[in-house]
PDB file of C-alpha atoms in Angstrom:
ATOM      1  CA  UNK A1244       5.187   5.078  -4.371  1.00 92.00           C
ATOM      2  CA  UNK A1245       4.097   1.115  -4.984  1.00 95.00           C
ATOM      3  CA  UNK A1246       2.221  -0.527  -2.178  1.00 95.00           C
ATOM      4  CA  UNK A1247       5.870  -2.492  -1.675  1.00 96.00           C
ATOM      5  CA  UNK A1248       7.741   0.854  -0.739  1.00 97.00           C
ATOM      6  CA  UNK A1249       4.777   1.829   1.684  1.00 96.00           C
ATOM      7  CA  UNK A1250       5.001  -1.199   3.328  1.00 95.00           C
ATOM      8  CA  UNK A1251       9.156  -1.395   3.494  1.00 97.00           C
ATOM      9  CA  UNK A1252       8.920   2.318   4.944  1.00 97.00           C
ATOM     10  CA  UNK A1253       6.593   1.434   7.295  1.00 95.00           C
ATOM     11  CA  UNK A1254       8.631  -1.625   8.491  1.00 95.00           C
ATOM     12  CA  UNK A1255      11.560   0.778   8.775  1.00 97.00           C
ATOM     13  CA  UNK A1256      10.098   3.701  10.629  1.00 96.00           C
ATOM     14  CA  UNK A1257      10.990   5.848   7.648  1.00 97.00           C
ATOM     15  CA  UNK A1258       7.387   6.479   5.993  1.00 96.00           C
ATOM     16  CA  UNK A1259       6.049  10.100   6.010  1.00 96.00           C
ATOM     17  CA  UNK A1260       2.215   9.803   5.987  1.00 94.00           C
ATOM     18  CA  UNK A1261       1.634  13.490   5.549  1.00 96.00           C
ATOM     19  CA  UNK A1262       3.826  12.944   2.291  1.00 96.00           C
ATOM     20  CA  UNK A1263       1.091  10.708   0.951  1.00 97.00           C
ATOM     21  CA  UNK A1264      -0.799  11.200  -1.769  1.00 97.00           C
ATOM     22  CA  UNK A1265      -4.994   9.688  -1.665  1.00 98.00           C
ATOM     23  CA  UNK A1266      -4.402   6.098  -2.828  1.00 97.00           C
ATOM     24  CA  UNK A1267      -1.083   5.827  -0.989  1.00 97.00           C
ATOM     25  CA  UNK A1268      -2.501   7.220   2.215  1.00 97.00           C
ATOM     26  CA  UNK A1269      -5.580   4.719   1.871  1.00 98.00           C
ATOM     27  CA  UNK A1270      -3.154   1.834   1.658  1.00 97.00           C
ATOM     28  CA  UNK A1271      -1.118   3.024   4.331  1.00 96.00           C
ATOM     29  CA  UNK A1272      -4.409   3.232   6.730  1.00 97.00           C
ATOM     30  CA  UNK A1273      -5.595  -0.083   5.344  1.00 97.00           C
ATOM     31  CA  UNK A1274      -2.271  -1.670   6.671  1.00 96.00           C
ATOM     32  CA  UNK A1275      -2.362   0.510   9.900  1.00 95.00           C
ATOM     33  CA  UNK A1276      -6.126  -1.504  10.453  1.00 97.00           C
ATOM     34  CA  UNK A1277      -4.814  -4.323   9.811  1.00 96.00           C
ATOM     35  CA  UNK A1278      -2.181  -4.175  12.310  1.00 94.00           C
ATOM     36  CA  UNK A1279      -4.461  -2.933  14.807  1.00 96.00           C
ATOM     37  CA  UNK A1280      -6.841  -5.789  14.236  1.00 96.00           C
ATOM     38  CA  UNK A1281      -4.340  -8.074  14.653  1.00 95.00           C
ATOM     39  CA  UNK A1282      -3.366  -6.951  17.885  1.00 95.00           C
ATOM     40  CA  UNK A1283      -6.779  -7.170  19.384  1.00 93.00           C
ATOM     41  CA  UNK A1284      -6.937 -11.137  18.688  1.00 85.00           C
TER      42      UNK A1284
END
């Protein structure tokens, strides 16, 4: 899966992190920190 597809699924509520594989996973929790830092601010 590109880093594009993670981030569409995510948007859509449709992304499976258990279904991950390393890299994918690392980007998904990469986004997931950015969000969270975001939120803080």
């Amino acid at each position: 899966m590109t880093d594009k597809e993670i981030e569409m699924q995510l948007a859509l509520g449709t992304l499976d992190p258990q279904k991950l594989s390393f890299d994918e996973f690392n980007y998904y929790i990469s986004i997931i920190a950015r969000i969270a830092i975001a939120a803080t601010k």
